[in-house]
mmCIF file of C-alpha atoms and ligand atoms in Angstrom:
data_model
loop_
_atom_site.group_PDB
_atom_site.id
_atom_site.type_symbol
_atom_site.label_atom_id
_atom_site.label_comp_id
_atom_site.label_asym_id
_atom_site.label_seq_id
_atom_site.Cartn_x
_atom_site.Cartn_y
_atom_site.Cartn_z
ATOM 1 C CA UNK A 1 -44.051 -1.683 8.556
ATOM 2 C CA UNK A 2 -46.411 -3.722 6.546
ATOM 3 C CA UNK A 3 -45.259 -4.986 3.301
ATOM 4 C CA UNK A 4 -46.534 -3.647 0.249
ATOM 5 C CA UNK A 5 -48.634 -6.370 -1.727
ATOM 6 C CA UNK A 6 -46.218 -8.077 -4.758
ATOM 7 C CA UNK A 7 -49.321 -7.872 -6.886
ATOM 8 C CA UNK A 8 -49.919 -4.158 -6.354
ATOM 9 C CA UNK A 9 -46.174 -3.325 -7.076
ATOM 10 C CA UNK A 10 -45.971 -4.733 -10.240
ATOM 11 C CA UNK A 11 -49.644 -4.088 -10.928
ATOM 12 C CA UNK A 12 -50.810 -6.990 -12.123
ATOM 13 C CA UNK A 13 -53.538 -9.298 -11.388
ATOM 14 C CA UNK A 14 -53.557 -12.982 -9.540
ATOM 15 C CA UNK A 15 -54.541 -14.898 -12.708
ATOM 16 C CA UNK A 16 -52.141 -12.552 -15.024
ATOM 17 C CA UNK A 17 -50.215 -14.378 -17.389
ATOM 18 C CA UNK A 18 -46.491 -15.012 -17.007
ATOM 19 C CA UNK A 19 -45.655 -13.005 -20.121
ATOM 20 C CA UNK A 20 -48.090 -10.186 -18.737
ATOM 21 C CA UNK A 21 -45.954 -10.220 -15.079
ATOM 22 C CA UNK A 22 -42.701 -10.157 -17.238
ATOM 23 C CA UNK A 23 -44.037 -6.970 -19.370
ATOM 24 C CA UNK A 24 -44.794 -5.089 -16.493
ATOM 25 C CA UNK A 25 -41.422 -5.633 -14.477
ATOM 26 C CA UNK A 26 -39.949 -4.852 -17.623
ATOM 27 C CA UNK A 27 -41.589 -1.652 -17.640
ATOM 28 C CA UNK A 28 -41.037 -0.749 -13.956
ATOM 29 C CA UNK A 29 -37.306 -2.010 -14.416
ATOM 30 C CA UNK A 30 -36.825 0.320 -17.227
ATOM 31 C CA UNK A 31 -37.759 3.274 -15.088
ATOM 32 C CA UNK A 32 -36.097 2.468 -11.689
ATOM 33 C CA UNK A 33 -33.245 0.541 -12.704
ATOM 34 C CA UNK A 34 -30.467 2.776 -10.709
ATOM 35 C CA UNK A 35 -28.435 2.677 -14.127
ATOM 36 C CA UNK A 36 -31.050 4.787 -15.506
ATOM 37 C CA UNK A 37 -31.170 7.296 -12.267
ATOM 38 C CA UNK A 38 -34.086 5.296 -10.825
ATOM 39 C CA UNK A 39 -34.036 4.935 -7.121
ATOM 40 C CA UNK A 40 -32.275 1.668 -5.876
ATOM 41 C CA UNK A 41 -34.928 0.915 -3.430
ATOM 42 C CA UNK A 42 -37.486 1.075 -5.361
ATOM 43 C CA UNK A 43 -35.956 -1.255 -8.140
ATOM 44 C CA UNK A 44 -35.016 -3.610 -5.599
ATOM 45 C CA UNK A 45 -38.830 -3.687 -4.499
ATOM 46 C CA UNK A 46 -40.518 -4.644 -7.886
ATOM 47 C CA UNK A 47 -37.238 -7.309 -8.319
ATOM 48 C CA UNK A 48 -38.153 -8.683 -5.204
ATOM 49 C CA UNK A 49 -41.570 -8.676 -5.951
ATOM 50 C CA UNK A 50 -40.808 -10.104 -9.807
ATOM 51 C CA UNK A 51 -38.500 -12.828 -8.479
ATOM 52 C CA UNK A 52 -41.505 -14.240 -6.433
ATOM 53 C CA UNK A 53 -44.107 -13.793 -9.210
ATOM 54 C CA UNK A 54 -42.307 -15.294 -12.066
ATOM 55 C CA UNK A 55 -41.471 -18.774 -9.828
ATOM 56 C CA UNK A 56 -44.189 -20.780 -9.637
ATOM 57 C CA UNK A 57 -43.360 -22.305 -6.356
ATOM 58 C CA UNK A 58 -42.808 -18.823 -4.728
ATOM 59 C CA UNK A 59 -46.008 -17.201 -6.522
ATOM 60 C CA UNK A 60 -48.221 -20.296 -4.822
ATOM 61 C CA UNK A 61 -46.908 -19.788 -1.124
ATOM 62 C CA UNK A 62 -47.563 -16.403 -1.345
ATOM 63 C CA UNK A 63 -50.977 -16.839 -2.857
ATOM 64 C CA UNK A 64 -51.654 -19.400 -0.098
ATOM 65 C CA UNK A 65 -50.155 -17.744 2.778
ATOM 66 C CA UNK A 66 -49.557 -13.677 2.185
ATOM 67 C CA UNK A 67 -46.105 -12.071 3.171
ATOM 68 C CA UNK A 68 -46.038 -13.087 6.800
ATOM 69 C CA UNK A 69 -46.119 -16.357 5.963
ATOM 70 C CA UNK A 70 -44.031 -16.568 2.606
ATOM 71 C CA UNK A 71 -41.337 -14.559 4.619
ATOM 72 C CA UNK A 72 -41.243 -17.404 6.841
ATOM 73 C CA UNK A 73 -40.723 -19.770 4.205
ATOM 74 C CA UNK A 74 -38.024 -17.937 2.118
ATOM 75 C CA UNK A 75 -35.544 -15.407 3.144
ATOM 76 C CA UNK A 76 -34.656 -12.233 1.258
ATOM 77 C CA UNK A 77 -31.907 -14.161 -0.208
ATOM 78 C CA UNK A 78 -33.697 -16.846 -0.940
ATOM 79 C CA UNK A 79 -35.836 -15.027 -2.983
ATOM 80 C CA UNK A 80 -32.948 -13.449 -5.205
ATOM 81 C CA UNK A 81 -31.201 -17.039 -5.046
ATOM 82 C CA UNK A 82 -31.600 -18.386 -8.717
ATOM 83 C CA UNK A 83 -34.012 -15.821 -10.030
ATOM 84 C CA UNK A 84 -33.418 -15.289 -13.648
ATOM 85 C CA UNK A 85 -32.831 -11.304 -14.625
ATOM 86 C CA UNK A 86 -30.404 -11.943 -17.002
ATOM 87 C CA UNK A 87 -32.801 -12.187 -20.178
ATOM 88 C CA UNK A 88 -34.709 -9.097 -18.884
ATOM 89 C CA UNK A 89 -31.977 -7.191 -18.531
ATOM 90 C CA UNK A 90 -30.706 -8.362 -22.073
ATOM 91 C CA UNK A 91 -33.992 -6.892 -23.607
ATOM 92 C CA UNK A 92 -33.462 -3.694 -21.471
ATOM 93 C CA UNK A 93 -30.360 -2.510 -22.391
ATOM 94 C CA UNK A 94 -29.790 -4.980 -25.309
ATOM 95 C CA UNK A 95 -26.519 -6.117 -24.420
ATOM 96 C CA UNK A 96 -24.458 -8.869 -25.965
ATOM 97 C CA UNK A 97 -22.584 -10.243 -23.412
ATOM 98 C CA UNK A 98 -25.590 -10.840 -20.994
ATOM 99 C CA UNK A 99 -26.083 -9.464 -16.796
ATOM 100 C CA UNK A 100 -22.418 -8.847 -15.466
ATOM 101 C CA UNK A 101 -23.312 -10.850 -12.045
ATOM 102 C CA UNK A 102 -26.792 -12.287 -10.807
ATOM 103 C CA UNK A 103 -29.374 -10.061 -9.408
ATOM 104 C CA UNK A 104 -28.515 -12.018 -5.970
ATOM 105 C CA UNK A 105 -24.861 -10.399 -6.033
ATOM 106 C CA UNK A 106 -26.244 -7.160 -7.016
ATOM 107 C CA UNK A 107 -28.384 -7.236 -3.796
ATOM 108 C CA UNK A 108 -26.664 -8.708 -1.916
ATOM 109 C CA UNK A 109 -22.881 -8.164 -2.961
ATOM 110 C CA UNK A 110 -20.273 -11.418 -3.654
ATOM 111 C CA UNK A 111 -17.752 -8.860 -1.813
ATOM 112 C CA UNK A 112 -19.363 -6.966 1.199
ATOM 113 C CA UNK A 113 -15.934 -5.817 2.065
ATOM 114 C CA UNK A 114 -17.358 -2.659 3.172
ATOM 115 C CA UNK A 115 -15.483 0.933 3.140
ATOM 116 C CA UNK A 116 -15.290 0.645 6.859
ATOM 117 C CA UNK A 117 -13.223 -2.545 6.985
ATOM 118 C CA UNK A 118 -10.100 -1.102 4.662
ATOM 119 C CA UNK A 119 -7.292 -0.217 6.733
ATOM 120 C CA UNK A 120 -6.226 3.502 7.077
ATOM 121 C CA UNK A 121 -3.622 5.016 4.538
ATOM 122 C CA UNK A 122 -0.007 4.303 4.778
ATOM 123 C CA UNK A 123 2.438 7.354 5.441
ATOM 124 C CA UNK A 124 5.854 7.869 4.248
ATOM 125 C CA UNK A 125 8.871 9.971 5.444
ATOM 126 C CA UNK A 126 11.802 10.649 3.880
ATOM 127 C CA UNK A 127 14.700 10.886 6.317
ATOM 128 C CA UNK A 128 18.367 12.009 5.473
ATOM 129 C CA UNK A 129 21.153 10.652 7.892
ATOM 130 C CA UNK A 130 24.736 10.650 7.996
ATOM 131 C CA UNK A 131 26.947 7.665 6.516
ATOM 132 C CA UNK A 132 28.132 6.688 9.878
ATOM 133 C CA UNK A 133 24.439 6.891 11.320
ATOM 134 C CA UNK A 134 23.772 3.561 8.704
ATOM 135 C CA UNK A 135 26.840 2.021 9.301
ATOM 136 C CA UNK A 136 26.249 2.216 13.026
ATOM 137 C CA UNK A 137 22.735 2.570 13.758
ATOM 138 C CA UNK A 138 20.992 5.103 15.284
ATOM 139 C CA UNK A 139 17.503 6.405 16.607
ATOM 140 C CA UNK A 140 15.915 9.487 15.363
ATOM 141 C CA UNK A 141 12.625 11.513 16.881
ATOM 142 C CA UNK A 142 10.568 12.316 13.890
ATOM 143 C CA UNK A 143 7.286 14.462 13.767
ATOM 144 C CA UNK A 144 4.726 13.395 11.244
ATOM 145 C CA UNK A 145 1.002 14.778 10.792
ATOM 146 C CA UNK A 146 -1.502 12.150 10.575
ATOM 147 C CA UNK A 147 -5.213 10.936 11.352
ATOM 148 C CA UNK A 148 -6.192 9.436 14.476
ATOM 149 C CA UNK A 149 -9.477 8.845 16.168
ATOM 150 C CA UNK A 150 -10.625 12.278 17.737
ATOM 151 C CA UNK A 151 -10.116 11.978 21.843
ATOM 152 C CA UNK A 152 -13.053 13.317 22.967
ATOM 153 C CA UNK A 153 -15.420 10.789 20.996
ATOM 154 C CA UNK A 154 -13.142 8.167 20.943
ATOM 155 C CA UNK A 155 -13.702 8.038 17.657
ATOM 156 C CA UNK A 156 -17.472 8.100 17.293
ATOM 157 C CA UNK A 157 -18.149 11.659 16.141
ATOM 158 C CA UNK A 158 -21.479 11.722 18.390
ATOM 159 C CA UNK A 159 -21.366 13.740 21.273
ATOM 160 C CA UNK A 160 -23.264 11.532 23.487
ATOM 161 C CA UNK A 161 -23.382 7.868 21.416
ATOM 162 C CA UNK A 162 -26.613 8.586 19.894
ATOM 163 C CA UNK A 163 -26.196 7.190 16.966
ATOM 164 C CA UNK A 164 -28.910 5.595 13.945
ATOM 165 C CA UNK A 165 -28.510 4.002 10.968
ATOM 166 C CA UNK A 166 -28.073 5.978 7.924
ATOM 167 C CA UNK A 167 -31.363 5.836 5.556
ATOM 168 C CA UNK A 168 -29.843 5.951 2.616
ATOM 169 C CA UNK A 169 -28.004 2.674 2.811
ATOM 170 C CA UNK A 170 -29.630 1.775 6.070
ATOM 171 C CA UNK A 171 -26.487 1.404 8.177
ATOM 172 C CA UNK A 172 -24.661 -0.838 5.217
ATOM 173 C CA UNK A 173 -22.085 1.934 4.094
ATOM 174 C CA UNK A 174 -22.564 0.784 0.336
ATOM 175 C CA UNK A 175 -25.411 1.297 -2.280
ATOM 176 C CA UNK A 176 -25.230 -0.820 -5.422
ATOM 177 C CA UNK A 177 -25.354 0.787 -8.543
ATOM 178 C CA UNK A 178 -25.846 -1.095 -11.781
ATOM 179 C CA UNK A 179 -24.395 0.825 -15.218
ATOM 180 C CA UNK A 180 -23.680 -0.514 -18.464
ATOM 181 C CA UNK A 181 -20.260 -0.970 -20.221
ATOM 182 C CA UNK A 182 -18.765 -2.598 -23.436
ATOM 183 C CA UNK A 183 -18.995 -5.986 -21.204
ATOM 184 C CA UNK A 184 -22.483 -5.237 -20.099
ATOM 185 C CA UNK A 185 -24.877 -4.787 -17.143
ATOM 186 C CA UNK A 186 -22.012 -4.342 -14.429
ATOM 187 C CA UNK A 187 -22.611 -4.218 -10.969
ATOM 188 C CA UNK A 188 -20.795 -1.597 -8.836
ATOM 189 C CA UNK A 189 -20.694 -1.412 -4.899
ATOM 190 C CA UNK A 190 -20.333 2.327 -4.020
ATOM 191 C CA UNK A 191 -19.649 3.819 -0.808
ATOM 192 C CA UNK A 192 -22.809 5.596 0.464
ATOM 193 C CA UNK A 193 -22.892 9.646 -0.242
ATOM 194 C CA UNK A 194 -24.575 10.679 2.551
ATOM 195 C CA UNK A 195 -22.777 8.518 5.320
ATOM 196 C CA UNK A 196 -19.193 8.665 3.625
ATOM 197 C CA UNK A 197 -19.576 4.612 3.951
ATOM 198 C CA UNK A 198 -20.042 4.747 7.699
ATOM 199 C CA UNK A 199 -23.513 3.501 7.713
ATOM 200 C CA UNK A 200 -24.351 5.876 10.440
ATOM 201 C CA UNK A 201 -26.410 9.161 11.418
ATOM 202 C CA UNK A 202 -24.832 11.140 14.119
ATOM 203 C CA UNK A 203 -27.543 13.099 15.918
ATOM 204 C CA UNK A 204 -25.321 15.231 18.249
ATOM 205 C CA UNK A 205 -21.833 15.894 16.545
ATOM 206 C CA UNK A 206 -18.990 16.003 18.576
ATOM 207 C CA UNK A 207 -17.910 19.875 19.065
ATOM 208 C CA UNK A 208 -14.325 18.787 18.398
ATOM 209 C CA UNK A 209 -14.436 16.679 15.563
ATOM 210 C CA UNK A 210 -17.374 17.931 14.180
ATOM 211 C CA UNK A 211 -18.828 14.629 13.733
ATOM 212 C CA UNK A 212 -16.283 13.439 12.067
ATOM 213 C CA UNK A 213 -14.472 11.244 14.444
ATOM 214 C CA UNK A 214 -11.044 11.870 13.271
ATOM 215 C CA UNK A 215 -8.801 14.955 14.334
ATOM 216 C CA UNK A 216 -4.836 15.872 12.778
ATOM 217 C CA UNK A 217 -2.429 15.349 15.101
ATOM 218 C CA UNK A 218 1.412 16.136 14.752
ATOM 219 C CA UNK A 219 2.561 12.726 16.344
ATOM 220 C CA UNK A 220 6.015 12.536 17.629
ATOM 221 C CA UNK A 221 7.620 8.408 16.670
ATOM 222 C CA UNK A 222 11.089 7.565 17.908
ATOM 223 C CA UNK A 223 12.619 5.517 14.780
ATOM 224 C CA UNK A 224 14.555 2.968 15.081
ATOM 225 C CA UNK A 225 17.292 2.974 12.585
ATOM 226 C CA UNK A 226 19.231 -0.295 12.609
ATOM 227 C CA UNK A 227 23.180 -0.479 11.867
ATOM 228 C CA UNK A 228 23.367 -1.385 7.787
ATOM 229 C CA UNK A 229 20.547 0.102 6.282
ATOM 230 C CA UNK A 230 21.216 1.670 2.790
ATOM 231 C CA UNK A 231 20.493 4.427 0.432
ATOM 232 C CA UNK A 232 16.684 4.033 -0.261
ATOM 233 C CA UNK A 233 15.790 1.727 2.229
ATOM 234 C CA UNK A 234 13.003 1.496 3.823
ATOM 235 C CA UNK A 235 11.972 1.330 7.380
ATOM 236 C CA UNK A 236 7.911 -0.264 8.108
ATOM 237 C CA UNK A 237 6.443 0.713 11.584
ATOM 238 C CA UNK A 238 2.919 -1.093 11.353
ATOM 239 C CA UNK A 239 0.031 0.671 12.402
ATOM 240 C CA UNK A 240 1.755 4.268 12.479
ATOM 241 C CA UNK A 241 -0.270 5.501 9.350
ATOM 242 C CA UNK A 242 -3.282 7.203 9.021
ATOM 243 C CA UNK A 243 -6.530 5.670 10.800
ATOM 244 C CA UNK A 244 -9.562 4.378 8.301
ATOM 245 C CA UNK A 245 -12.679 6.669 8.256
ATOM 246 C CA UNK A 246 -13.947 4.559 11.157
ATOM 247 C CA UNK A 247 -10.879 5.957 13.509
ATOM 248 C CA UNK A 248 -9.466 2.460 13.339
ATOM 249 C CA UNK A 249 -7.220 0.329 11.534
ATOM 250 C CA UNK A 250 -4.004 2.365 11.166
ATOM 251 C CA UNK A 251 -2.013 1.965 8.179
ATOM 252 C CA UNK A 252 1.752 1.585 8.110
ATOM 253 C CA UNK A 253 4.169 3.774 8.397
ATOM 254 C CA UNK A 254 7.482 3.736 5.674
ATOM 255 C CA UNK A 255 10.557 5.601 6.285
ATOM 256 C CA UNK A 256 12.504 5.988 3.311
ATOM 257 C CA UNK A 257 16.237 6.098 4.272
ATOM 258 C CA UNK A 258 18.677 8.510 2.120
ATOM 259 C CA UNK A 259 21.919 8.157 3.488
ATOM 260 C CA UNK A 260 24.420 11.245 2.829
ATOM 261 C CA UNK A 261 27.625 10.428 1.215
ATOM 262 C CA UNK A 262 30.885 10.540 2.894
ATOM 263 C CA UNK A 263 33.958 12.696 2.458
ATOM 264 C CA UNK A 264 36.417 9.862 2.431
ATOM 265 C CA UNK A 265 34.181 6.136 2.288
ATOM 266 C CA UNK A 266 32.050 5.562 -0.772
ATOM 267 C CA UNK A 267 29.785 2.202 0.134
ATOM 268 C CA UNK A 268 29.428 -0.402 -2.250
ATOM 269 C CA UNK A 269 26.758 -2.517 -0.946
ATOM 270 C CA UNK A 270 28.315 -3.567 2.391
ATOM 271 C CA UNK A 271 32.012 -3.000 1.504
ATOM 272 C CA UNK A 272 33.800 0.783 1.782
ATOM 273 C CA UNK A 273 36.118 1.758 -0.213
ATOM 274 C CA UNK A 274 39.248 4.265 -0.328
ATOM 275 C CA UNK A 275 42.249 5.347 -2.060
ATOM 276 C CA UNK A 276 44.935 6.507 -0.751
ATOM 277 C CA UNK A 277 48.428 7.426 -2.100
ATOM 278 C CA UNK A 278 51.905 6.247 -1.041
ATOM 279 C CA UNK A 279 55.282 7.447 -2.462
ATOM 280 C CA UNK A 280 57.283 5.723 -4.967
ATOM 281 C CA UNK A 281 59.988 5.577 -2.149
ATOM 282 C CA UNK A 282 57.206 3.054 -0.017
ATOM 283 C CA UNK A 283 55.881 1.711 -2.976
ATOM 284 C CA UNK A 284 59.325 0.412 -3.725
ATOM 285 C CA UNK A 285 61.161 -0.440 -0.036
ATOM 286 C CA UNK A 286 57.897 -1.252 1.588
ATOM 287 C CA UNK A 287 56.483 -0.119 5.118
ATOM 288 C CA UNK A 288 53.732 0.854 7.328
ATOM 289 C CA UNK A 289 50.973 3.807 6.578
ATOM 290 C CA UNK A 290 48.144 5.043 8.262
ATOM 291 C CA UNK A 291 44.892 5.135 6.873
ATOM 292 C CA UNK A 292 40.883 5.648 7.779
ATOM 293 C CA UNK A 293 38.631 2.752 8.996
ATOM 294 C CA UNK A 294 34.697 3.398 10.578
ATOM 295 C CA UNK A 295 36.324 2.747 13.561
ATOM 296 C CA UNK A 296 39.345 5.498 13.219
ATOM 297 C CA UNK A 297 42.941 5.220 12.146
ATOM 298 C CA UNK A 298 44.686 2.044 11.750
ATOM 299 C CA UNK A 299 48.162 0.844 9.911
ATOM 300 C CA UNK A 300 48.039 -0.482 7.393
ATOM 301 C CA UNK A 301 51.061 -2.970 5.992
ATOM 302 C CA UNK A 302 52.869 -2.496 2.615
ATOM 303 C CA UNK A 303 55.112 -4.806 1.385
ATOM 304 C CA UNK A 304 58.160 -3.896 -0.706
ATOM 305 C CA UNK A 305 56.996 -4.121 -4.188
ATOM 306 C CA UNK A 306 54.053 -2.702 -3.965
ATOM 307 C CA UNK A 307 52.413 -1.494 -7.801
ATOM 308 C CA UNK A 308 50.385 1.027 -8.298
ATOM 309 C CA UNK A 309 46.235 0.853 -7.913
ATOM 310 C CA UNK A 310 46.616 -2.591 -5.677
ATOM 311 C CA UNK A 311 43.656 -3.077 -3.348
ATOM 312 C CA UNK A 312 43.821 -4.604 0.126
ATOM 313 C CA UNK A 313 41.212 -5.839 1.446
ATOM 314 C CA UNK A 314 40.551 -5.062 5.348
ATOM 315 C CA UNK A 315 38.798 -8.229 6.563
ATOM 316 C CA UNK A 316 34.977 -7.452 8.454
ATOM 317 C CA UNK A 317 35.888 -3.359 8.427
ATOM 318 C CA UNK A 318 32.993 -2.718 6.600
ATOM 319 C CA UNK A 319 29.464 -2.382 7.209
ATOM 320 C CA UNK A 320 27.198 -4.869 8.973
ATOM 321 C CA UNK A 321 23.944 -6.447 7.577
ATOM 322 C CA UNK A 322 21.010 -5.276 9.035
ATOM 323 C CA UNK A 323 19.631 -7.833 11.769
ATOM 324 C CA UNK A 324 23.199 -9.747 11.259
ATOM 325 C CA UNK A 325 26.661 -10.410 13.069
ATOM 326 C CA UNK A 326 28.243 -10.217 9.835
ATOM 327 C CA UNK A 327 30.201 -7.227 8.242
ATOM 328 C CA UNK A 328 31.322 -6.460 4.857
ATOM 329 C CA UNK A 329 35.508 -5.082 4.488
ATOM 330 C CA UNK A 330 36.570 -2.116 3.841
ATOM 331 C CA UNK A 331 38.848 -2.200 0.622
ATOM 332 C CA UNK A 332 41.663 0.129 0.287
ATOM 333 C CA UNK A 333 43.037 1.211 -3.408
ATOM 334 C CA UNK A 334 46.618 2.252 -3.403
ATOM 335 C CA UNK A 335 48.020 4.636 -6.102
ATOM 336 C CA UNK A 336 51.840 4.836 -6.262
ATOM 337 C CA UNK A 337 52.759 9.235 -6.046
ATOM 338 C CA UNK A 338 55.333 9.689 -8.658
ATOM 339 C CA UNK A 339 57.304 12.728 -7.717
ATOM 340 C CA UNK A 340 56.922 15.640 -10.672
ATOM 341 C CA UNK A 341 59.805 17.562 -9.604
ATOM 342 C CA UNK A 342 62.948 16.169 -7.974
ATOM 343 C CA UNK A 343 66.149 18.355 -6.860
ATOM 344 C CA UNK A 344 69.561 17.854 -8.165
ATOM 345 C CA UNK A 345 70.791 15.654 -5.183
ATOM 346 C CA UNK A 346 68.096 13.158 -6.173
ATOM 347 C CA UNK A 347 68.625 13.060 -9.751
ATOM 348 C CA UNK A 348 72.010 12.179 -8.942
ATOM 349 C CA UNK A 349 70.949 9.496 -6.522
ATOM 350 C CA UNK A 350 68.377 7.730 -9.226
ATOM 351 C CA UNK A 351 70.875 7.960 -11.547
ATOM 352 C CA UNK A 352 72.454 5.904 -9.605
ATOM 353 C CA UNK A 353 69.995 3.555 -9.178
ATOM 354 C CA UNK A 354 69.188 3.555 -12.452
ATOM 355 C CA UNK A 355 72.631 2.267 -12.915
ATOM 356 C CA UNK A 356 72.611 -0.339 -10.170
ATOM 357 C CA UNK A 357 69.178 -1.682 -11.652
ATOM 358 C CA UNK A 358 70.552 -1.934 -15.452
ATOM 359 C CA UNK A 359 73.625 -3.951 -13.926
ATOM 360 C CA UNK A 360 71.150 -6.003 -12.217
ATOM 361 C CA UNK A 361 69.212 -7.360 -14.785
ATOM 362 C CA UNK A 362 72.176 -7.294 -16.884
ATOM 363 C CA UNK A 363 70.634 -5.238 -19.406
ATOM 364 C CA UNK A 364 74.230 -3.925 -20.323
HETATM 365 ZN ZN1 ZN B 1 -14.913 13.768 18.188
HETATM 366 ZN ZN1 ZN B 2 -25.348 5.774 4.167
#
């Protein structure tokens, strides 16, 4: 493809005037800047052909040696390198606080991070399992839709790997756009229309993707659930999202844990907690009960004396740490049962003791 003459673009003569080549970018800028609907390509083409023009070094080596040999001097970023838009654009659009960004990084982009590199979406699932499931650990078969490369094209959405550049962005993925703000010319990087940001034409599309090079699948992941995890937390399984538009680069995959409460424990971070009652009889003479732990029944020890709503603490009975040896305890609240009716035989016999405790403490 032979390069249009910088001359002819801009229409101006060799021995035009400076001022003369900056009036008639002006006026070609004004109809193809893309911020105005103009076509990209075609602003980029008088810019290129401005930024050589209005340097004086530039505008002699391509005098002297025409576009073969000026593209040997200078690349296309050398070109851009430096130019001087800014006072152009100023005029154009009259904006006070001046070219958001050089022409350079409008052509040719500070961030190229293209649509293609970003990772796939991360997925989340909400999973509900029993109090003992958390306390112990467990591991759970889960179902989740998500995108993955189609099989049959591996990906590529072409049926038999023919495959061209897009012409819109010419197998880039991005166009720049320029539009104006309150801060001024800003430049914007936007993902290609036409391509979707893949920078590619598919000739054949594959039948099962329909070009696309993604398909839904239903994907069945065996989660680990590890002994202590808690109401609300969450689980990461890296790269078990969602592929990127490209078919690669899975994004994560969260599982938010809800654990259900429990009849008898109520957690408090890595402790349990019950209550239980005794009678006023054990409370008072002491003795042995029986009460819950995560691992089943076990006695528990009260001494004589015992008041009412004293804890005991059950040393490491709790619930372990995730990705620890250690445990919380299990905490046990005792409430003392007074009786609300008594028969006649007792009366008589607390009477008695009544009696017995007055002469006790002397209280007589
Ligand atoms: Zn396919
Ligand atoms: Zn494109």
């Amino acid at each position: 493809m032979t390069k249009k003459d910088y001359y002819e673009i801009l229409g101006v003569r060799k021995d035009s005037s400076k001022a003369d080549i900056k009036k008639a970018y002006k006026k070609l800028a004004l109809k193809y800047h893309p911020d105005r609907g103009g076509d990209a390509e075609k602003f980029k083409e008088i810019s290129e052909a401005y930024a050589v023009l209005s340097d004086n070094t530039k505008k002699e080596t391509y005098d002297q040696f025409g576009h073969q040999g000026f593209d040997q001097r200078y690349s296309q970023e050398d070109i851009f390198r430096n130019a001087n838009f800014q006072d152009i654009f100023s005029e154009i659009f009259g904006n006070q606080g001046g070219f958001g960004g050089s022409i350079f990084d409008m052509f040719f982009g500070g961030s190229r991070q293209g649509h293609r590199e970003q990772r796939g979406s991360d997925l989340q699932y909400e999973m509900e399992i029993e109090f003992e499931e958390a306390a112990f650990g467990t591991e759970k078969e889960i179902t989740i839709p998500r995108t993955e490369a189609c099989k049959k094209c591996d990906g590529s959405g072409s049926n038999d790997g023919e495959i061209e550049n897009c012409e819109d962005c010419n197998g880039t993925g991005q166009v720049n756009r320029i539009h104006r703000s309150i801060f001024g010319m800003m430049q914007q990087i936007m993902v290609c229309r036409k391509c979707n940001g893949s920078g590619k034409k598919i000739i054949n599309p594959c039948k099962e993707c329909s070009g696309s090079g993604l398909t839904s699948n239903i994907k069945t992941i065996k989660v680990k659930i590890p002994a202590g995890v808690d109401n609300g937390n969450q689980i990461r399984l890296s790269n078990e999202g969602n592929v990127n538009e490209e078919g690669k680069h899975p994004g994560d995959l969260f599982i938010i844990v809800y654990v259900k409460p429990h009849k008898v424990f109520r957690r408090e971070e890595n402790d349990i907690h019950i209550e239980t009652s005794i009678s006023v009889i054990k409370a008072i003479l002491g003795g042995e009960i029986k009460i819950p732990t995560l691992k089943g029944n076990t006695k528990l020890k009260i001494p004589s004396g015992t008041q009412s709503h004293t804890l005991f603490r059950l040393k490491n009975e709790g619930i372990p740490y995730v990705n620890s040896k250690e445990k919380g305890d299990q905490y046990v609240k005792v409430l003392v049962d007074v009786p609300k009716k008594i028969n006649r035989k007792q009366k008589e016999l607390l009477e008695k003791f009544e009696k017995e405790s007055k002469k006790k403490f002397g209280l007589f």
